[in-house]
N, CA, C and O atoms as a Maestro MAE file, in Angstrom:
{
 s_m_m2io_version
 :::
 2.0.0
}

f_m_ct {
 s_m_title
 :::
 protein
 m_atom[244] {
  # First column is atom index #
  i_m_mmod_type
  r_m_x_coord
  r_m_y_coord
  r_m_z_coord
  i_m_residue_number
  s_m_chain_name
  s_m_pdb_residue_name
  s_m_pdb_atom_name
  i_m_atomic_number
  :::
  1 25 139.118 184.378 114.921 1 A "UNK " " N  " 7
  2 3 138.925 185.686 115.552 1 A "UNK " " CA " 6
  3 2 137.440 185.947 115.789 1 A "UNK " " C  " 6
  4 15 136.580 185.499 115.030 1 A "UNK " " O  " 8
  5 25 137.171 186.671 116.846 2 A "UNK " " N  " 7
  6 3 135.798 187.006 117.194 2 A "UNK " " CA " 6
  7 2 135.495 188.432 116.777 2 A "UNK " " C  " 6
  8 15 136.244 189.357 117.092 2 A "UNK " " O  " 8
  9 25 134.403 188.600 116.072 3 A "UNK " " N  " 7
  10 3 133.973 189.943 115.688 3 A "UNK " " CA " 6
  11 2 132.778 190.331 116.537 3 A "UNK " " C  " 6
  12 15 131.785 189.607 116.595 3 A "UNK " " O  " 8
  13 25 132.876 191.469 117.190 4 A "UNK " " N  " 7
  14 3 131.815 191.914 118.083 4 A "UNK " " CA " 6
  15 2 131.214 193.210 117.580 4 A "UNK " " C  " 6
  16 15 131.924 194.187 117.342 4 A "UNK " " O  " 8
  17 25 129.903 193.211 117.419 5 A "UNK " " N  " 7
  18 3 129.206 194.429 117.016 5 A "UNK " " CA " 6
  19 2 128.377 194.923 118.190 5 A "UNK " " C  " 6
  20 15 127.578 194.169 118.747 5 A "UNK " " O  " 8
  21 25 128.558 196.178 118.570 6 A "UNK " " N  " 7
  22 3 127.813 196.735 119.691 6 A "UNK " " CA " 6
  23 2 127.110 198.003 119.281 6 A "UNK " " C  " 6
  24 15 127.355 198.545 118.203 6 A "UNK " " O  " 8
  25 25 126.241 198.471 120.141 7 A "UNK " " N  " 7
  26 3 125.575 199.747 119.892 7 A "UNK " " CA " 6
  27 2 125.482 200.509 121.203 7 A "UNK " " C  " 6
  28 15 124.880 200.031 122.164 7 A "UNK " " O  " 8
  29 25 126.079 201.692 121.242 8 A "UNK " " N  " 7
  30 3 126.104 202.477 122.469 8 A "UNK " " CA " 6
  31 2 125.013 203.540 122.415 8 A "UNK " " C  " 6
  32 15 124.825 204.200 121.392 8 A "UNK " " O  " 8
  33 25 124.298 203.699 123.524 9 A "UNK " " N  " 7
  34 3 123.137 204.590 123.527 9 A "UNK " " CA " 6
  35 2 123.406 205.929 124.197 9 A "UNK " " C  " 6
  36 15 122.771 206.924 123.848 9 A "UNK " " O  " 8
  37 25 124.330 205.980 125.151 10 A "UNK " " N  " 7
  38 3 124.571 207.231 125.872 10 A "UNK " " CA " 6
  39 2 126.042 207.619 125.781 10 A "UNK " " C  " 6
  40 15 126.889 206.785 125.461 10 A "UNK " " O  " 8
  41 25 126.344 208.879 126.063 11 A "UNK " " N  " 7
  42 3 127.731 209.334 125.999 11 A "UNK " " CA " 6
  43 2 128.597 208.629 127.034 11 A "UNK " " C  " 6
  44 15 129.737 208.268 126.739 11 A "UNK " " O  " 8
  45 25 128.076 208.428 128.239 12 A "UNK " " N  " 7
  46 3 128.845 207.724 129.260 12 A "UNK " " CA " 6
  47 2 129.185 206.318 128.790 12 A "UNK " " C  " 6
  48 15 130.318 205.860 128.934 12 A "UNK " " O  " 8
  49 25 128.198 205.644 128.230 13 A "UNK " " N  " 7
  50 3 128.427 204.291 127.744 13 A "UNK " " CA " 6
  51 2 129.419 204.308 126.585 13 A "UNK " " C  " 6
  52 15 130.269 203.425 126.470 13 A "UNK " " O  " 8
  53 25 129.302 205.323 125.730 14 A "UNK " " N  " 7
  54 3 130.206 205.437 124.594 14 A "UNK " " CA " 6
  55 2 131.643 205.598 125.072 14 A "UNK " " C  " 6
  56 15 132.559 205.002 124.506 14 A "UNK " " O  " 8
  57 25 131.842 206.409 126.121 15 A "UNK " " N  " 7
  58 3 133.182 206.577 126.673 15 A "UNK " " CA " 6
  59 2 133.697 205.261 127.234 15 A "UNK " " C  " 6
  60 15 134.865 204.922 127.044 15 A "UNK " " O  " 8
  61 25 132.835 204.513 127.926 16 A "UNK " " N  " 7
  62 3 133.225 203.212 128.449 16 A "UNK " " CA " 6
  63 2 133.605 202.265 127.324 16 A "UNK " " C  " 6
  64 15 134.578 201.518 127.431 16 A "UNK " " O  " 8
  65 25 132.833 202.299 126.246 17 A "UNK " " N  " 7
  66 3 133.125 201.441 125.098 17 A "UNK " " CA " 6
  67 2 134.494 201.763 124.523 17 A "UNK " " C  " 6
  68 15 135.285 200.863 124.242 17 A "UNK " " O  " 8
  69 25 134.770 203.044 124.350 18 A "UNK " " N  " 7
  70 3 136.050 203.452 123.780 18 A "UNK " " CA " 6
  71 2 137.194 203.042 124.699 18 A "UNK " " C  " 6
  72 15 138.249 202.620 124.227 18 A "UNK " " O  " 8
  73 25 136.990 203.164 126.009 19 A "UNK " " N  " 7
  74 3 138.024 202.785 126.964 19 A "UNK " " CA " 6
  75 2 138.305 201.290 126.886 19 A "UNK " " C  " 6
  76 15 139.462 200.872 126.838 19 A "UNK " " O  " 8
  77 25 137.249 200.487 126.874 20 A "UNK " " N  " 7
  78 3 137.413 199.034 126.824 20 A "UNK " " CA " 6
  79 2 138.081 198.624 125.521 20 A "UNK " " C  " 6
  80 15 138.971 197.774 125.514 20 A "UNK " " O  " 8
  81 25 137.647 199.232 124.412 21 A "UNK " " N  " 7
  82 3 138.225 198.925 123.105 21 A "UNK " " CA " 6
  83 2 139.719 199.214 123.116 21 A "UNK " " C  " 6
  84 15 140.518 198.389 122.671 21 A "UNK " " O  " 8
  85 25 140.101 200.389 123.628 22 A "UNK " " N  " 7
  86 3 141.513 200.769 123.688 22 A "UNK " " CA " 6
  87 2 142.277 199.852 124.630 22 A "UNK " " C  " 6
  88 15 143.389 199.425 124.319 22 A "UNK " " O  " 8
  89 25 141.683 199.547 125.783 23 A "UNK " " N  " 7
  90 3 142.325 198.693 126.780 23 A "UNK " " CA " 6
  91 2 142.637 197.314 126.201 23 A "UNK " " C  " 6
  92 15 143.750 196.811 126.350 23 A "UNK " " O  " 8
  93 25 141.654 196.708 125.543 24 A "UNK " " N  " 7
  94 3 141.861 195.381 124.983 24 A "UNK " " CA " 6
  95 2 142.860 195.416 123.829 24 A "UNK " " C  " 6
  96 15 143.650 194.487 123.661 24 A "UNK " " O  " 8
  97 25 142.826 196.480 123.040 25 A "UNK " " N  " 7
  98 3 143.805 196.606 121.956 25 A "UNK " " CA " 6
  99 2 145.214 196.717 122.525 25 A "UNK " " C  " 6
  100 15 146.156 196.135 121.989 25 A "UNK " " O  " 8
  101 25 145.352 197.479 123.628 26 A "UNK " " N  " 7
  102 3 146.663 197.644 124.237 26 A "UNK " " CA " 6
  103 2 147.167 196.341 124.841 26 A "UNK " " C  " 6
  104 15 148.375 196.157 124.985 26 A "UNK " " O  " 8
  105 25 146.270 195.442 125.193 27 A "UNK " " N  " 7
  106 3 146.671 194.138 125.717 27 A "UNK " " CA " 6
  107 2 147.132 193.214 124.592 27 A "UNK " " C  " 6
  108 15 147.598 192.102 124.843 27 A "UNK " " O  " 8
  109 25 146.999 193.680 123.357 28 A "UNK " " N  " 7
  110 3 147.355 192.825 122.230 28 A "UNK " " CA " 6
  111 2 146.294 191.760 122.024 28 A "UNK " " C  " 6
  112 15 146.595 190.619 121.671 28 A "UNK " " O  " 8
  113 25 145.053 192.150 122.250 29 A "UNK " " N  " 7
  114 3 143.938 191.210 122.170 29 A "UNK " " CA " 6
  115 2 143.835 190.578 120.782 29 A "UNK " " C  " 6
  116 15 144.220 191.172 119.775 29 A "UNK " " O  " 8
  117 25 143.300 189.346 120.763 30 A "UNK " " N  " 7
  118 3 143.093 188.660 119.490 30 A "UNK " " CA " 6
  119 2 141.729 188.987 118.901 30 A "UNK " " C  " 6
  120 15 141.376 188.500 117.827 30 A "UNK " " O  " 8
  121 25 140.954 189.824 119.618 31 A "UNK " " N  " 7
  122 3 139.629 190.178 119.127 31 A "UNK " " CA " 6
  123 2 139.728 191.253 118.051 31 A "UNK " " C  " 6
  124 15 140.534 192.177 118.159 31 A "UNK " " O  " 8
  125 25 138.920 191.129 117.032 32 A "UNK " " N  " 7
  126 3 138.842 192.147 115.988 32 A "UNK " " CA " 6
  127 2 137.507 192.866 116.149 32 A "UNK " " C  " 6
  128 15 136.443 192.249 116.089 32 A "UNK " " O  " 8
  129 25 137.579 194.188 116.356 33 A "UNK " " N  " 7
  130 3 136.365 194.946 116.596 33 A "UNK " " CA " 6
  131 2 135.837 195.533 115.295 33 A "UNK " " C  " 6
  132 15 136.475 196.391 114.685 33 A "UNK " " O  " 8
  133 25 134.662 195.062 114.873 34 A "UNK " " N  " 7
  134 3 134.039 195.597 113.670 34 A "UNK " " CA " 6
  135 2 133.236 196.845 113.993 34 A "UNK " " C  " 6
  136 15 132.916 197.638 113.108 34 A "UNK " " O  " 8
  137 25 132.915 197.010 115.267 35 A "UNK " " N  " 7
  138 3 132.145 198.168 115.704 35 A "UNK " " CA " 6
  139 2 132.575 198.455 117.137 35 A "UNK " " C  " 6
  140 15 133.476 197.795 117.654 35 A "UNK " " O  " 8
  141 25 131.949 199.423 117.780 36 A "UNK " " N  " 7
  142 3 132.315 199.777 119.146 36 A "UNK " " CA " 6
  143 2 131.919 198.656 120.097 36 A "UNK " " C  " 6
  144 15 130.795 198.156 120.056 36 A "UNK " " O  " 8
  145 25 132.855 198.271 120.947 37 A "UNK " " N  " 7
  146 3 132.582 197.233 121.933 37 A "UNK " " CA " 6
  147 2 131.893 197.845 123.143 37 A "UNK " " C  " 6
  148 15 132.401 198.791 123.745 37 A "UNK " " O  " 8
  149 25 130.738 197.301 123.494 38 A "UNK " " N  " 7
  150 3 129.984 197.821 124.632 38 A "UNK " " CA " 6
  151 2 130.060 196.861 125.811 38 A "UNK " " C  " 6
  152 15 130.435 195.698 125.659 38 A "UNK " " O  " 8
  153 25 129.699 197.365 126.983 39 A "UNK " " N  " 7
  154 3 129.767 196.553 128.193 39 A "UNK " " CA " 6
  155 2 128.950 195.277 128.066 39 A "UNK " " C  " 6
  156 15 129.348 194.234 128.586 39 A "UNK " " O  " 8
  157 25 127.810 195.345 127.379 40 A "UNK " " N  " 7
  158 3 126.984 194.148 127.224 40 A "UNK " " CA " 6
  159 2 127.726 193.088 126.413 40 A "UNK " " C  " 6
  160 15 127.608 191.896 126.697 40 A "UNK " " O  " 8
  161 25 128.489 193.514 125.405 41 A "UNK " " N  " 7
  162 3 129.273 192.579 124.605 41 A "UNK " " CA " 6
  163 2 130.399 191.989 125.438 41 A "UNK " " C  " 6
  164 15 130.691 190.796 125.345 41 A "UNK " " O  " 8
  165 25 131.035 192.835 126.259 42 A "UNK " " N  " 7
  166 3 132.114 192.363 127.111 42 A "UNK " " CA " 6
  167 2 131.577 191.330 128.088 42 A "UNK " " C  " 6
  168 15 132.210 190.301 128.323 42 A "UNK " " O  " 8
  169 25 130.402 191.607 128.659 43 A "UNK " " N  " 7
  170 3 129.792 190.670 129.592 43 A "UNK " " CA " 6
  171 2 129.494 189.344 128.897 43 A "UNK " " C  " 6
  172 15 129.675 188.279 129.486 43 A "UNK " " O  " 8
  173 25 129.039 189.408 127.653 44 A "UNK " " N  " 7
  174 3 128.760 188.189 126.900 44 A "UNK " " CA " 6
  175 2 130.034 187.385 126.687 44 A "UNK " " C  " 6
  176 15 130.023 186.160 126.802 44 A "UNK " " O  " 8
  177 25 131.136 188.072 126.377 45 A "UNK " " N  " 7
  178 3 132.409 187.378 126.176 45 A "UNK " " CA " 6
  179 2 132.880 186.743 127.475 45 A "UNK " " C  " 6
  180 15 133.396 185.626 127.476 45 A "UNK " " O  " 8
  181 25 132.698 187.469 128.597 46 A "UNK " " N  " 7
  182 3 133.084 186.924 129.896 46 A "UNK " " CA " 6
  183 2 132.267 185.674 130.188 46 A "UNK " " C  " 6
  184 15 132.801 184.686 130.691 46 A "UNK " " O  " 8
  185 25 130.983 185.710 129.877 47 A "UNK " " N  " 7
  186 3 130.125 184.557 130.110 47 A "UNK " " CA " 6
  187 2 130.551 183.384 129.235 47 A "UNK " " C  " 6
  188 15 130.494 182.237 129.679 47 A "UNK " " O  " 8
  189 25 130.975 183.644 128.008 48 A "UNK " " N  " 7
  190 3 131.440 182.571 127.135 48 A "UNK " " CA " 6
  191 2 132.727 181.963 127.673 48 A "UNK " " C  " 6
  192 15 132.930 180.751 127.588 48 A "UNK " " O  " 8
  193 25 133.598 182.804 128.226 49 A "UNK " " N  " 7
  194 3 134.862 182.326 128.774 49 A "UNK " " CA " 6
  195 2 134.641 181.511 130.045 49 A "UNK " " C  " 6
  196 15 135.341 180.528 130.291 49 A "UNK " " O  " 8
  197 25 133.659 181.927 130.851 50 A "UNK " " N  " 7
  198 3 133.492 181.355 132.187 50 A "UNK " " CA " 6
  199 2 132.123 180.715 132.399 50 A "UNK " " C  " 6
  200 15 131.614 180.705 133.520 50 A "UNK " " O  " 8
  201 25 131.526 180.184 131.343 51 A "UNK " " N  " 7
  202 3 130.190 179.623 131.502 51 A "UNK " " CA " 6
  203 2 130.206 178.501 132.543 51 A "UNK " " C  " 6
  204 15 131.124 177.682 132.592 51 A "UNK " " O  " 8
  205 25 129.164 178.492 133.367 52 A "UNK " " N  " 7
  206 3 129.081 177.497 134.424 52 A "UNK " " CA " 6
  207 2 129.671 177.986 135.733 52 A "UNK " " C  " 6
  208 15 129.605 177.285 136.743 52 A "UNK " " O  " 8
  209 25 130.247 179.177 135.730 53 A "UNK " " N  " 7
  210 3 130.836 179.732 136.947 53 A "UNK " " CA " 6
  211 2 129.949 180.859 137.461 53 A "UNK " " C  " 6
  212 15 129.945 181.956 136.901 53 A "UNK " " O  " 8
  213 25 129.202 180.592 138.521 54 A "UNK " " N  " 7
  214 3 128.257 181.584 139.041 54 A "UNK " " CA " 6
  215 2 128.833 182.419 140.165 54 A "UNK " " C  " 6
  216 15 128.148 183.298 140.689 54 A "UNK " " O  " 8
  217 25 130.083 182.165 140.551 55 A "UNK " " N  " 7
  218 3 130.655 182.904 141.671 55 A "UNK " " CA " 6
  219 2 131.442 184.127 141.220 55 A "UNK " " C  " 6
  220 15 132.029 184.824 142.048 55 A "UNK " " O  " 8
  221 25 131.459 184.393 139.923 56 A "UNK " " N  " 7
  222 3 132.185 185.564 139.436 56 A "UNK " " CA " 6
  223 2 131.335 186.815 139.637 56 A "UNK " " C  " 6
  224 15 130.107 186.726 139.641 56 A "UNK " " O  " 8
  225 25 131.959 187.968 139.802 57 A "UNK " " N  " 7
  226 3 131.193 189.206 139.973 57 A "UNK " " CA " 6
  227 2 130.447 189.565 138.694 57 A "UNK " " C  " 6
  228 15 130.937 189.339 137.588 57 A "UNK " " O  " 8
  229 25 129.269 190.122 138.863 58 A "UNK " " N  " 7
  230 3 128.478 190.554 137.717 58 A "UNK " " CA " 6
  231 2 128.922 191.952 137.285 58 A "UNK " " C  " 6
  232 15 129.190 192.811 138.126 58 A "UNK " " O  " 8
  233 25 128.997 192.175 135.979 59 A "UNK " " N  " 7
  234 3 129.414 193.479 135.474 59 A "UNK " " CA " 6
  235 2 128.298 194.505 135.654 59 A "UNK " " C  " 6
  236 15 128.550 195.658 136.004 59 A "UNK " " O  " 8
  237 25 127.067 194.071 135.413 60 A "UNK " " N  " 7
  238 3 125.948 195.021 135.454 60 A "UNK " " CA " 6
  239 2 124.922 194.558 136.488 60 A "UNK " " C  " 6
  240 15 123.886 193.994 136.135 60 A "UNK " " O  " 8
  241 25 125.218 194.800 137.771 61 A "UNK " " N  " 7
  242 3 124.284 194.430 138.823 61 A "UNK " " CA " 6
  243 2 124.357 192.963 139.153 61 A "UNK " " C  " 6
  244 15 123.629 192.489 140.025 61 A "UNK " " O  " 8
  :::
 }
 m_bond[243] {
  # First column is bond index #
  i_m_from
  i_m_to
  i_m_order
  :::
  1 1 2 1
  2 2 3 1
  3 3 4 2
  4 3 5 1
  5 5 6 1
  6 6 7 1
  7 7 8 2
  8 7 9 1
  9 9 10 1
  10 10 11 1
  11 11 12 2
  12 11 13 1
  13 13 14 1
  14 14 15 1
  15 15 16 2
  16 15 17 1
  17 17 18 1
  18 18 19 1
  19 19 20 2
  20 19 21 1
  21 21 22 1
  22 22 23 1
  23 23 24 2
  24 23 25 1
  25 25 26 1
  26 26 27 1
  27 27 28 2
  28 27 29 1
  29 29 30 1
  30 30 31 1
  31 31 32 2
  32 31 33 1
  33 33 34 1
  34 34 35 1
  35 35 36 2
  36 35 37 1
  37 37 38 1
  38 38 39 1
  39 39 40 2
  40 39 41 1
  41 41 42 1
  42 42 43 1
  43 43 44 2
  44 43 45 1
  45 45 46 1
  46 46 47 1
  47 47 48 2
  48 47 49 1
  49 49 50 1
  50 50 51 1
  51 51 52 2
  52 51 53 1
  53 53 54 1
  54 54 55 1
  55 55 56 2
  56 55 57 1
  57 57 58 1
  58 58 59 1
  59 59 60 2
  60 59 61 1
  61 61 62 1
  62 62 63 1
  63 63 64 2
  64 63 65 1
  65 65 66 1
  66 66 67 1
  67 67 68 2
  68 67 69 1
  69 69 70 1
  70 70 71 1
  71 71 72 2
  72 71 73 1
  73 73 74 1
  74 74 75 1
  75 75 76 2
  76 75 77 1
  77 77 78 1
  78 78 79 1
  79 79 80 2
  80 79 81 1
  81 81 82 1
  82 82 83 1
  83 83 84 2
  84 83 85 1
  85 85 86 1
  86 86 87 1
  87 87 88 2
  88 87 89 1
  89 89 90 1
  90 90 91 1
  91 91 92 2
  92 91 93 1
  93 93 94 1
  94 94 95 1
  95 95 96 2
  96 95 97 1
  97 97 98 1
  98 98 99 1
  99 99 100 2
  100 99 101 1
  101 101 102 1
  102 102 103 1
  103 103 104 2
  104 103 105 1
  105 105 106 1
  106 106 107 1
  107 107 108 2
  108 107 109 1
  109 109 110 1
  110 110 111 1
  111 111 112 2
  112 111 113 1
  113 113 114 1
  114 114 115 1
  115 115 116 2
  116 115 117 1
  117 117 118 1
  118 118 119 1
  119 119 120 2
  120 119 121 1
  121 121 122 1
  122 122 123 1
  123 123 124 2
  124 123 125 1
  125 125 126 1
  126 126 127 1
  127 127 128 2
  128 127 129 1
  129 129 130 1
  130 130 131 1
  131 131 132 2
  132 131 133 1
  133 133 134 1
  134 134 135 1
  135 135 136 2
  136 135 137 1
  137 137 138 1
  138 138 139 1
  139 139 140 2
  140 139 141 1
  141 141 142 1
  142 142 143 1
  143 143 144 2
  144 143 145 1
  145 145 146 1
  146 146 147 1
  147 147 148 2
  148 147 149 1
  149 149 150 1
  150 150 151 1
  151 151 152 2
  152 151 153 1
  153 153 154 1
  154 154 155 1
  155 155 156 2
  156 155 157 1
  157 157 158 1
  158 158 159 1
  159 159 160 2
  160 159 161 1
  161 161 162 1
  162 162 163 1
  163 163 164 2
  164 163 165 1
  165 165 166 1
  166 166 167 1
  167 167 168 2
  168 167 169 1
  169 169 170 1
  170 170 171 1
  171 171 172 2
  172 171 173 1
  173 173 174 1
  174 174 175 1
  175 175 176 2
  176 175 177 1
  177 177 178 1
  178 178 179 1
  179 179 180 2
  180 179 181 1
  181 181 182 1
  182 182 183 1
  183 183 184 2
  184 183 185 1
  185 185 186 1
  186 186 187 1
  187 187 188 2
  188 187 189 1
  189 189 190 1
  190 190 191 1
  191 191 192 2
  192 191 193 1
  193 193 194 1
  194 194 195 1
  195 195 196 2
  196 195 197 1
  197 197 198 1
  198 198 199 1
  199 199 200 2
  200 199 201 1
  201 201 202 1
  202 202 203 1
  203 203 204 2
  204 203 205 1
  205 205 206 1
  206 206 207 1
  207 207 208 2
  208 207 209 1
  209 209 210 1
  210 210 211 1
  211 211 212 2
  212 211 213 1
  213 213 214 1
  214 214 215 1
  215 215 216 2
  216 215 217 1
  217 217 218 1
  218 218 219 1
  219 219 220 2
  220 219 221 1
  221 221 222 1
  222 222 223 1
  223 223 224 2
  224 223 225 1
  225 225 226 1
  226 226 227 1
  227 227 228 2
  228 227 229 1
  229 229 230 1
  230 230 231 1
  231 231 232 2
  232 231 233 1
  233 233 234 1
  234 234 235 1
  235 235 236 2
  236 235 237 1
  237 237 238 1
  238 238 239 1
  239 239 240 2
  240 239 241 1
  241 241 242 1
  242 242 243 1
  243 243 244 2
  :::
 }
}
């Protein structure tokens, strides 16, 4: 299992983190969240899943 620790700085980001956390939990995800999952952590996981693939859309610009 992967444990992800994130830190959210703004309320908007915090809401996004909570949404992503709930969304992945509802998917029956195998990830265990030790802290709030942030977009930067999600992007890192996407990069780990798809490393070497530069044609995927970027999450943050």
